[in-house]
Amino acid sequence: MSFENLGLSSPILKAVKEKGYITPSPIQEKAIPLVLDRKDILASAQTGTGKTAGFTLPILQILSTTPNQGRRKIRSLILTPTRELAAQIYENIKEYSVYLDIKATVVFGGVNINPQISTLKNGIDILVATPGRLLDLHGQRALSLANVEILVLDEADRMLDMGFAKDIKRVLALVPERRQNLLFSATFSLEIKQLAAGILHNPEMVEASPENTTVEKIEQRVILADKNRKPSMLVKMIKEDNWDQVLVFTRTKHGANKLTEKLQKSDITSAAIHGNKSQGARTKALDDFKKNEIQVLVATDIAARGLDIPLLPHVVNYELPNVPEDYVHRIGRTGRAGASGEAVSFVCSEEYDFLRGIEKLLGQKFERETMLGYEPTEEESIAPSKAEHRRPNNNFRKPNPQSGGGRSPHSGGGSSTSDSKKPKRFFGKR
């Protein structure tokens, strides 16, 4: 199927073609016709599936075929959890609407509110916003949501995780009862289903991938490690494997800053991105990373969603998240748009419960590896998995032929599982 078959107008098709897109992704193929038919949607879509175009393209078509009369009023509100995601969606809207008479803007906290107020006063059709700044602007009477026809809650599960449930309810009270609702979420948790029940009217269910699964083209690895040796392990992998673009996740802002300093002392260009950084600093760090001007971007989970980094080859969980779903969103930064990617997790003894939670969520068990010279000395409360290492190199031992073999280094992406019975550890070539 091509975009021409989805019922999109010529100006939109022209913009899509200029972006180099020819074939719609599964979520786009399923969602776009439903949105054009003015259906409410409850969509499960992992990051990197093209979901943003799945709702922005049909919204642009709907609004452009029934233009505002007189002064522009906000007719579509797109609510997102983070500044980065809001900015990304706004950029997509600008690119797709280049041949349309549509005006859009984005508002979020951490920057001066006055330019946002000025833009809103001039009138817009589409507003992309984070909940806090949106409510601030409404409180200052800088905007009205009384004419919203289409409401989008993007990454709704993340908004709930970040404590935006009350803010969402406040926003819902400001928009008309009769409207089209599009709710996108990476997972269908009980909370999401309850939220959807209170917002959506006879929704169509759209799933671009199985619930709570990771992108198939991501090769996932778990390396057992001592907590205090993780920095030197990371430096070794980046240098010896010649990684030139790595997104590294830590659990805390302090941890992100500390690791960034250690990487810089090892002559690895890096920057940190987290909630304590100004919006300008976060934007610059991300731009430098995309341009390959820095080698490593160290981030907290604020960056786990909404970052569009084309062809990102490596994601490292320097520390596992304590919320299993966040693992899915973290590694979803790689393996996007059909490309392959690698996600490596360093796991120390105090993170074994987090690892079990992730495995339970995904319904699979990861292989455990150890790095030559960095074998963990911490007392372990979990047995290594029963699988064999599938990608031998100078740091990891080849599988024991008597233990059931292993997998080829290029046998495909995805997480590995095993049904063999005897636990096995890997200590590298001597």
CSV table of C-alpha atoms in Angstrom, one decimal:
chain,number,residue,atom,x,y,z
A,1,MET,CA,0.0,0.0,0.0
A,2,SER,CA,1.1,3.6,-0.7
A,3,PHE,CA,0.2,6.9,1.0
A,4,GLU,CA,-2.0,7.6,-2.1
A,5,ASN,CA,-4.3,4.8,-1.1
A,6,LEU,CA,-5.0,6.3,2.3
A,7,GLY,CA,-7.2,9.1,1.1
A,8,LEU,CA,-4.8,11.9,1.8
A,9,SER,CA,-4.9,15.2,-0.2
A,10,SER,CA,-2.3,16.1,-2.9
A,11,PRO,CA,-0.6,18.9,-0.8
A,12,ILE,CA,0.0,16.4,2.1
A,13,LEU,CA,1.1,13.7,-0.3
A,14,LYS,CA,3.6,16.1,-1.9
A,15,ALA,CA,5.1,17.0,1.5
A,16,VAL,CA,5.3,13.3,2.5
A,17,LYS,CA,7.0,12.4,-0.7
A,18,GLU,CA,9.6,15.2,-0.2
A,19,LYS,CA,10.4,13.7,3.1
A,20,GLY,CA,11.3,10.5,1.3
A,21,TYR,CA,8.4,8.4,2.6
A,22,ILE,CA,6.8,6.0,0.1
A,23,THR,CA,5.1,3.2,2.0
A,24,PRO,CA,3.1,3.9,5.2
A,25,SER,CA,4.0,2.0,8.3
A,26,PRO,CA,1.5,-0.5,9.8
A,27,ILE,CA,0.2,2.0,12.4
A,28,GLN,CA,-0.2,4.7,9.7
A,29,GLU,CA,-2.0,2.3,7.4
A,30,LYS,CA,-4.4,1.4,10.2
A,31,ALA,CA,-4.9,4.7,11.9
A,32,ILE,CA,-5.1,7.3,9.1
A,33,PRO,CA,-8.3,6.0,7.4
A,34,LEU,CA,-10.0,5.7,10.9
A,35,VAL,CA,-9.0,9.3,11.8
A,36,LEU,CA,-10.3,10.6,8.5
A,37,ASP,CA,-13.6,8.8,9.2
A,38,ARG,CA,-13.7,10.8,12.4
A,39,LYS,CA,-13.5,7.7,14.6
A,40,ASP,CA,-12.2,7.7,18.2
A,41,ILE,CA,-9.0,5.6,18.4
A,42,LEU,CA,-7.3,3.7,21.2
A,43,ALA,CA,-3.9,2.8,19.7
A,44,SER,CA,-1.0,0.7,21.0
A,45,ALA,CA,2.2,1.7,19.2
A,46,GLN,CA,5.8,1.3,20.2
A,47,THR,CA,8.2,4.1,19.7
A,48,GLY,CA,9.7,4.2,16.2
A,49,THR,CA,6.6,2.9,14.5
A,50,GLY,CA,5.7,6.1,12.8
A,51,LYS,CA,2.7,6.8,15.1
A,52,THR,CA,3.2,10.6,15.0
A,53,ALA,CA,2.4,10.8,11.2
A,54,GLY,CA,-0.5,8.3,12.0
A,55,PHE,CA,-2.4,11.1,13.6
A,56,THR,CA,-0.8,14.4,12.3
A,57,LEU,CA,-1.4,13.6,8.6
A,58,PRO,CA,-5.2,13.0,8.9
A,59,ILE,CA,-5.6,15.9,11.4
A,60,LEU,CA,-4.0,18.2,8.8
A,61,GLN,CA,-6.3,17.0,6.1
A,62,ILE,CA,-9.4,17.4,8.3
A,63,LEU,CA,-8.5,20.9,9.3
A,64,SER,CA,-7.4,22.0,5.9
A,65,THR,CA,-10.7,20.9,4.2
A,66,THR,CA,-12.8,22.8,6.7
A,67,PRO,CA,-10.8,25.9,7.4
A,68,ASN,CA,-11.3,28.3,10.3
A,69,GLN,CA,-13.7,31.2,9.6
A,70,GLY,CA,-12.3,34.5,10.6
A,71,ARG,CA,-9.7,34.5,13.4
A,72,ARG,CA,-7.9,31.2,13.8
A,73,LYS,CA,-9.0,29.2,16.8
A,74,ILE,CA,-7.4,26.1,18.4
A,75,ARG,CA,-9.2,23.2,16.7
A,76,SER,CA,-6.8,20.4,17.5
A,77,LEU,CA,-4.9,19.9,20.8
A,78,ILE,CA,-2.1,17.4,21.0
A,79,LEU,CA,-1.0,16.7,24.6
A,80,THR,CA,2.4,15.1,25.3
A,81,PRO,CA,4.4,14.2,28.4
A,82,THR,CA,7.7,15.8,27.6
A,83,ARG,CA,9.2,18.9,26.0
A,84,GLU,CA,11.3,16.8,23.6
A,85,LEU,CA,8.3,14.9,22.3
A,86,ALA,CA,6.2,18.1,22.0
A,87,ALA,CA,9.0,19.7,20.0
A,88,GLN,CA,9.4,16.7,17.7
A,89,ILE,CA,5.6,16.5,16.9
A,90,TYR,CA,5.6,20.3,16.2
A,91,GLU,CA,8.5,19.9,13.7
A,92,ASN,CA,6.6,17.0,12.0
A,93,ILE,CA,3.5,19.1,11.7
A,94,LYS,CA,5.5,22.0,10.1
A,95,GLU,CA,7.1,19.6,7.6
A,96,TYR,CA,3.8,17.9,6.6
A,97,SER,CA,1.8,21.2,6.4
A,98,VAL,CA,4.3,23.1,4.2
A,99,TYR,CA,1.7,23.3,1.3
A,100,LEU,CA,-1.3,23.9,3.6
A,101,ASP,CA,-2.8,27.0,5.1
A,102,ILE,CA,-2.4,25.6,8.6
A,103,LYS,CA,-0.8,27.3,11.6
A,104,ALA,CA,0.6,25.4,14.6
A,105,THR,CA,2.7,26.1,17.6
A,106,VAL,CA,4.2,24.3,20.6
A,107,VAL,CA,4.2,25.3,24.2
A,108,PHE,CA,6.1,23.7,27.1
A,109,GLY,CA,7.7,24.8,30.4
A,110,GLY,CA,11.3,25.6,31.0
A,111,VAL,CA,11.4,28.5,28.6
A,112,ASN,CA,10.0,32.1,28.6
A,113,ILE,CA,6.2,32.1,28.5
A,114,ASN,CA,5.8,35.5,26.8
A,115,PRO,CA,6.7,34.5,23.2
A,116,GLN,CA,4.3,31.7,23.5
A,117,ILE,CA,1.5,34.1,24.6
A,118,SER,CA,2.3,36.3,21.6
A,119,THR,CA,2.1,33.5,19.2
A,120,LEU,CA,-1.2,32.3,20.6
A,121,LYS,CA,-2.7,35.8,20.4
A,122,ASN,CA,-2.1,35.7,16.6
A,123,GLY,CA,-4.3,32.6,16.3
A,124,ILE,CA,-3.4,29.0,15.5
A,125,ASP,CA,-5.1,25.8,14.3
A,126,ILE,CA,-3.1,23.2,16.1
A,127,LEU,CA,-1.5,23.4,19.5
A,128,VAL,CA,1.1,20.9,20.8
A,129,ALA,CA,1.5,21.2,24.5
A,130,THR,CA,2.7,19.6,27.7
A,131,PRO,CA,0.1,19.6,30.5
A,132,GLY,CA,1.7,22.0,33.0
A,133,ARG,CA,2.4,24.9,30.6
A,134,LEU,CA,-0.9,24.4,28.8
A,135,LEU,CA,-2.8,25.0,32.1
A,136,ASP,CA,-0.5,27.9,33.0
A,137,LEU,CA,-1.4,29.6,29.7
A,138,HIS,CA,-5.1,28.9,30.2
A,139,GLY,CA,-4.9,30.3,33.7
A,140,GLN,CA,-3.5,33.5,32.2
A,141,ARG,CA,-6.3,33.6,29.7
A,142,ALA,CA,-3.7,33.3,26.9
A,143,LEU,CA,-5.7,30.6,25.1
A,144,SER,CA,-9.1,29.0,24.8
A,145,LEU,CA,-9.8,25.3,24.2
A,146,ALA,CA,-13.5,25.9,23.6
A,147,ASN,CA,-13.2,25.1,19.9
A,148,VAL,CA,-11.1,21.9,20.0
A,149,GLU,CA,-12.5,19.4,17.6
A,150,ILE,CA,-9.7,16.8,17.8
A,151,LEU,CA,-7.9,15.9,21.1
A,152,VAL,CA,-4.8,13.7,21.0
A,153,LEU,CA,-3.2,12.2,24.1
A,154,ASP,CA,0.2,10.9,22.9
A,155,GLU,CA,2.1,8.5,25.1
A,156,ALA,CA,-0.7,8.6,27.6
A,157,ASP,CA,0.9,5.9,29.7
A,158,ARG,CA,4.0,8.0,30.2
A,159,MET,CA,1.8,11.0,31.2
A,160,LEU,CA,0.2,8.8,33.9
A,161,ASP,CA,3.6,7.6,35.0
A,162,MET,CA,4.8,11.2,35.4
A,163,GLY,CA,1.9,12.1,37.6
A,164,PHE,CA,-0.2,14.1,35.0
A,165,ALA,CA,-3.5,12.3,35.7
A,166,LYS,CA,-5.0,15.3,37.5
A,167,ASP,CA,-3.8,17.7,34.8
A,168,ILE,CA,-5.3,15.6,32.1
A,169,LYS,CA,-8.7,15.7,33.9
A,170,ARG,CA,-8.4,19.5,34.2
A,171,VAL,CA,-7.7,19.7,30.4
A,172,LEU,CA,-10.6,17.5,29.6
A,173,ALA,CA,-12.9,19.9,31.5
A,174,LEU,CA,-11.7,22.7,29.2
A,175,VAL,CA,-12.5,21.1,25.8
A,176,PRO,CA,-15.9,20.5,24.3
A,177,GLU,CA,-17.7,17.3,25.1
A,178,ARG,CA,-18.3,16.6,21.4
A,179,ARG,CA,-15.0,16.0,19.9
A,180,GLN,CA,-12.8,13.3,18.3
A,181,ASN,CA,-10.4,11.6,20.6
A,182,LEU,CA,-7.1,9.8,19.7
A,183,LEU,CA,-5.3,8.1,22.5
A,184,PHE,CA,-1.8,6.6,21.8
A,185,SER,CA,0.0,4.5,24.4
A,186,ALA,CA,3.0,2.1,24.2
A,187,THR,CA,1.2,-0.3,26.7
A,188,PHE,CA,-2.4,-1.0,27.6
A,189,SER,CA,-2.2,-1.0,31.3
A,190,LEU,CA,-5.2,-1.1,33.6
A,191,GLU,CA,-4.8,2.6,34.2
A,192,ILE,CA,-4.7,3.4,30.5
A,193,LYS,CA,-7.9,1.3,29.9
A,194,GLN,CA,-9.6,3.2,32.7
A,195,LEU,CA,-8.5,6.5,31.2
A,196,ALA,CA,-9.7,5.5,27.8
A,197,ALA,CA,-13.1,4.4,29.1
A,198,GLY,CA,-13.7,7.9,30.5
A,199,ILE,CA,-12.6,9.7,27.3
A,200,LEU,CA,-13.2,7.7,24.2
A,201,HIS,CA,-16.6,7.1,22.5
A,202,ASN,CA,-17.0,3.7,20.7
A,203,PRO,CA,-13.2,3.6,19.9
A,204,GLU,CA,-11.5,1.6,17.3
A,205,MET,CA,-8.6,-0.5,18.6
A,206,VAL,CA,-5.4,-0.2,16.7
A,207,GLU,CA,-2.3,-2.2,17.5
A,208,ALA,CA,0.9,-1.8,15.6
A,209,SER,CA,2.8,-4.4,17.6
A,210,PRO,CA,1.9,-7.0,20.3
A,211,GLU,CA,1.2,-5.5,23.7
A,212,ASN,CA,4.3,-4.9,25.8
A,213,THR,CA,6.8,-6.3,23.3
A,214,THR,CA,10.0,-4.7,22.1
A,215,VAL,CA,10.9,-3.9,18.5
A,216,GLU,CA,12.0,-7.1,16.8
A,217,LYS,CA,15.1,-5.7,15.2
A,218,ILE,CA,16.7,-4.7,18.5
A,219,GLU,CA,19.4,-7.2,19.7
A,220,GLN,CA,19.3,-7.2,23.5
A,221,ARG,CA,22.1,-8.2,25.8
A,222,VAL,CA,22.5,-8.4,29.6
A,223,ILE,CA,26.0,-8.2,31.1
A,224,LEU,CA,26.4,-9.0,34.8
A,225,ALA,CA,28.6,-6.4,36.5
A,226,ASP,CA,29.9,-5.0,39.8
A,227,LYS,CA,28.3,-1.6,40.4
A,228,ASN,CA,31.6,0.3,40.9
A,229,ARG,CA,33.1,-1.2,37.7
A,230,LYS,CA,30.4,-0.1,35.3
A,231,PRO,CA,32.1,3.1,34.3
A,232,SER,CA,35.3,1.4,33.1
A,233,MET,CA,33.2,-1.3,31.4
A,234,LEU,CA,31.4,1.3,29.4
A,235,VAL,CA,34.6,3.1,28.4
A,236,LYS,CA,36.1,-0.2,27.3
A,237,MET,CA,33.1,-1.2,25.2
A,238,ILE,CA,32.8,2.2,23.5
A,239,LYS,CA,36.5,2.4,22.7
A,240,GLU,CA,37.2,-1.2,21.7
A,241,ASP,CA,34.0,-1.6,19.7
A,242,ASN,CA,34.4,1.9,18.1
A,243,TRP,CA,30.9,3.0,19.1
A,244,ASP,CA,30.4,6.5,17.7
A,245,GLN,CA,26.9,7.2,18.8
A,246,VAL,CA,25.6,5.8,22.1
A,247,LEU,CA,22.6,6.7,24.2
A,248,VAL,CA,23.2,5.8,27.9
A,249,PHE,CA,20.5,5.7,30.5
A,250,THR,CA,20.9,6.3,34.2
A,251,ARG,CA,18.3,6.3,37.0
A,252,THR,CA,19.2,9.7,38.5
A,253,LYS,CA,20.2,13.2,37.4
A,254,HIS,CA,23.2,13.1,39.7
A,255,GLY,CA,24.2,9.7,38.2
A,256,ALA,CA,23.9,11.2,34.7
A,257,ASN,CA,26.2,14.1,35.5
A,258,LYS,CA,28.7,11.9,37.3
A,259,LEU,CA,29.0,9.4,34.5
A,260,THR,CA,29.3,12.2,31.9
A,261,GLU,CA,32.3,13.6,33.8
A,262,LYS,CA,33.9,10.1,33.9
A,263,LEU,CA,33.5,9.6,30.2
A,264,GLN,CA,34.9,13.1,29.4
A,265,LYS,CA,38.0,12.3,31.6
A,266,SER,CA,38.4,9.2,29.4
A,267,ASP,CA,38.5,11.4,26.3
A,268,ILE,CA,34.9,10.3,25.2
A,269,THR,CA,32.9,13.4,24.2
A,270,SER,CA,29.6,13.3,26.0
A,271,ALA,CA,26.8,15.4,27.5
A,272,ALA,CA,24.0,14.8,30.0
A,273,ILE,CA,20.3,15.5,29.4
A,274,HIS,CA,17.8,15.5,32.3
A,275,GLY,CA,15.2,17.5,34.1
A,276,ASN,CA,17.6,19.9,35.9
A,277,LYS,CA,19.1,21.0,32.6
A,278,SER,CA,17.7,24.1,31.0
A,279,GLN,CA,15.7,23.6,27.8
A,280,GLY,CA,18.5,25.4,25.9
A,281,ALA,CA,21.1,23.0,27.3
A,282,ARG,CA,18.9,20.0,26.5
A,283,THR,CA,18.2,21.1,23.0
A,284,LYS,CA,21.9,21.8,22.3
A,285,ALA,CA,23.0,18.4,23.7
A,286,LEU,CA,20.5,16.6,21.6
A,287,ASP,CA,21.4,18.5,18.5
A,288,ASP,CA,25.1,17.9,19.0
A,289,PHE,CA,24.4,14.2,19.5
A,290,LYS,CA,22.4,14.0,16.3
A,291,LYS,CA,25.2,15.7,14.4
A,292,ASN,CA,27.7,13.3,15.8
A,293,GLU,CA,29.6,16.2,17.5
A,294,ILE,CA,29.4,14.2,20.7
A,295,GLN,CA,29.8,10.5,21.1
A,296,VAL,CA,27.6,9.8,24.1
A,297,LEU,CA,24.4,11.2,25.3
A,298,VAL,CA,23.7,10.3,29.0
A,299,ALA,CA,20.0,10.6,29.9
A,300,THR,CA,17.5,9.9,32.6
A,301,ASP,CA,14.1,8.5,31.7
A,302,ILE,CA,12.9,12.0,30.7
A,303,ALA,CA,14.6,11.2,27.4
A,304,ALA,CA,13.3,7.7,27.0
A,305,ARG,CA,10.4,8.8,24.9
A,306,GLY,CA,10.0,11.4,22.2
A,307,LEU,CA,13.6,11.5,21.1
A,308,ASP,CA,13.8,11.0,17.3
A,309,ILE,CA,17.4,10.0,16.6
A,310,PRO,CA,17.6,8.4,13.1
A,311,LEU,CA,19.6,5.2,12.9
A,312,LEU,CA,20.8,5.2,16.5
A,313,PRO,CA,22.9,2.1,16.7
A,314,HIS,CA,23.4,1.6,20.5
A,315,VAL,CA,21.4,2.1,23.7
A,316,VAL,CA,23.0,1.2,27.0
A,317,ASN,CA,21.1,0.7,30.3
A,318,TYR,CA,23.9,1.7,32.6
A,319,GLU,CA,21.3,1.3,35.3
A,320,LEU,CA,18.1,-0.7,34.9
A,321,PRO,CA,14.9,1.3,35.3
A,322,ASN,CA,12.8,0.3,38.4
A,323,VAL,CA,9.6,0.5,36.2
A,324,PRO,CA,9.7,-2.4,33.7
A,325,GLU,CA,7.8,-0.6,31.1
A,326,ASP,CA,10.5,2.1,31.0
A,327,TYR,CA,12.9,-0.5,29.7
A,328,VAL,CA,10.7,-0.9,26.6
A,329,HIS,CA,10.7,2.9,26.0
A,330,ARG,CA,14.4,3.2,26.6
A,331,ILE,CA,15.5,0.6,24.1
A,332,GLY,CA,12.9,1.9,21.7
A,333,ARG,CA,15.3,4.7,20.9
A,334,THR,CA,17.2,2.3,18.6
A,335,GLY,CA,15.8,-0.2,16.0
A,336,ARG,CA,13.5,2.5,14.7
A,337,ALA,CA,11.8,2.7,11.3
A,338,GLY,CA,13.0,-0.8,10.3
A,339,ALA,CA,16.6,-0.3,11.2
A,340,SER,CA,18.5,-2.7,13.4
A,341,GLY,CA,20.0,-1.7,16.8
A,342,GLU,CA,21.6,-3.0,19.9
A,343,ALA,CA,20.6,-2.5,23.5
A,344,VAL,CA,23.1,-3.5,26.3
A,345,SER,CA,22.1,-3.6,30.0
A,346,PHE,CA,24.7,-3.6,32.8
A,347,VAL,CA,23.2,-5.4,35.7
A,348,CYS,CA,24.6,-5.5,39.2
A,349,SER,CA,23.3,-7.6,42.1
A,350,GLU,CA,21.0,-4.9,43.5
A,351,GLU,CA,19.2,-4.7,40.1
A,352,TYR,CA,18.3,-8.4,39.8
A,353,ASP,CA,14.8,-7.7,40.9
A,354,PHE,CA,14.4,-5.1,38.2
A,355,LEU,CA,15.7,-7.6,35.7
A,356,ARG,CA,13.2,-10.2,36.8
A,357,GLY,CA,10.4,-7.6,36.4
A,358,ILE,CA,11.5,-6.7,32.9
A,359,GLU,CA,11.6,-10.4,31.9
A,360,LYS,CA,8.2,-11.0,33.4
A,361,LEU,CA,6.8,-8.1,31.5
A,362,LEU,CA,8.2,-9.3,28.2
A,363,GLY,CA,7.5,-13.0,28.9
A,364,GLN,CA,11.1,-14.0,28.2
A,365,LYS,CA,14.4,-14.6,29.8
A,366,PHE,CA,17.6,-12.9,28.7
A,367,GLU,CA,21.0,-14.5,28.3
A,368,ARG,CA,23.5,-13.4,31.0
A,369,GLU,CA,27.1,-12.5,29.9
A,370,THR,CA,30.2,-11.4,31.8
A,371,MET,CA,33.0,-9.4,30.4
A,372,LEU,CA,36.6,-10.7,30.5
A,373,GLY,CA,38.4,-9.0,33.3
A,374,TYR,CA,35.2,-7.6,34.8
A,375,GLU,CA,33.6,-10.7,36.2
A,376,PRO,CA,31.3,-9.7,39.0
A,377,THR,CA,32.5,-10.3,42.6
A,378,GLU,CA,29.3,-9.2,44.3
A,379,GLU,CA,27.3,-11.9,45.9
A,380,GLU,CA,24.6,-12.9,43.4
A,381,SER,CA,21.1,-13.7,44.4
A,382,ILE,CA,20.1,-14.9,40.9
A,383,ALA,CA,21.4,-17.7,38.7
A,384,PRO,CA,22.6,-16.7,35.2
A,385,SER,CA,20.1,-17.6,32.5
A,386,LYS,CA,20.3,-20.9,30.7
A,387,ALA,CA,21.0,-19.4,27.4
A,388,GLU,CA,24.3,-19.4,25.5
A,389,HIS,CA,26.0,-16.2,24.3
A,390,ARG,CA,25.3,-15.8,20.6
A,391,ARG,CA,28.0,-13.2,19.6
A,392,PRO,CA,31.5,-14.3,20.6
A,393,ASN,CA,34.2,-11.6,20.5
A,394,ASN,CA,37.5,-10.8,22.2
A,395,ASN,CA,35.7,-10.1,25.5
A,396,PHE,CA,33.2,-12.9,25.7
A,397,ARG,CA,33.6,-16.7,25.6
A,398,LYS,CA,32.1,-18.7,22.7
A,399,PRO,CA,29.3,-21.0,23.7
A,400,ASN,CA,30.3,-24.5,25.0
A,401,PRO,CA,29.4,-26.8,22.1
A,402,GLN,CA,28.2,-29.4,24.7
A,403,SER,CA,25.7,-27.1,26.2
A,404,GLY,CA,23.4,-26.7,23.2
A,405,GLY,CA,25.2,-24.3,20.9
A,406,GLY,CA,24.2,-20.6,20.5
A,407,ARG,CA,23.1,-18.2,17.9
A,408,SER,CA,24.9,-16.7,15.0
A,409,PRO,CA,26.0,-13.1,15.5
A,410,HIS,CA,23.8,-12.1,12.6
A,411,SER,CA,20.9,-14.5,13.1
A,412,GLY,CA,18.5,-11.6,13.5
A,413,GLY,CA,17.5,-9.0,16.1
A,414,GLY,CA,15.3,-9.3,19.1
A,415,SER,CA,15.7,-10.7,22.6
A,416,SER,CA,17.1,-14.1,22.9
A,417,THR,CA,15.5,-16.9,25.0
A,418,SER,CA,16.5,-20.4,25.9
A,419,ASP,CA,14.9,-23.7,26.9
A,420,SER,CA,18.2,-25.4,27.9
A,421,LYS,CA,18.4,-26.6,31.5
A,422,LYS,CA,21.9,-26.0,32.8
A,423,PRO,CA,22.9,-22.4,33.9
A,424,LYS,CA,25.9,-21.1,32.1
A,425,ARG,CA,28.3,-18.2,32.5
A,426,PHE,CA,30.7,-16.6,30.0
A,427,PHE,CA,34.2,-15.4,30.8
A,428,GLY,CA,35.7,-14.6,27.5
A,429,LYS,CA,38.7,-16.0,25.6
A,430,ARG,CA,41.9,-16.4,27.5
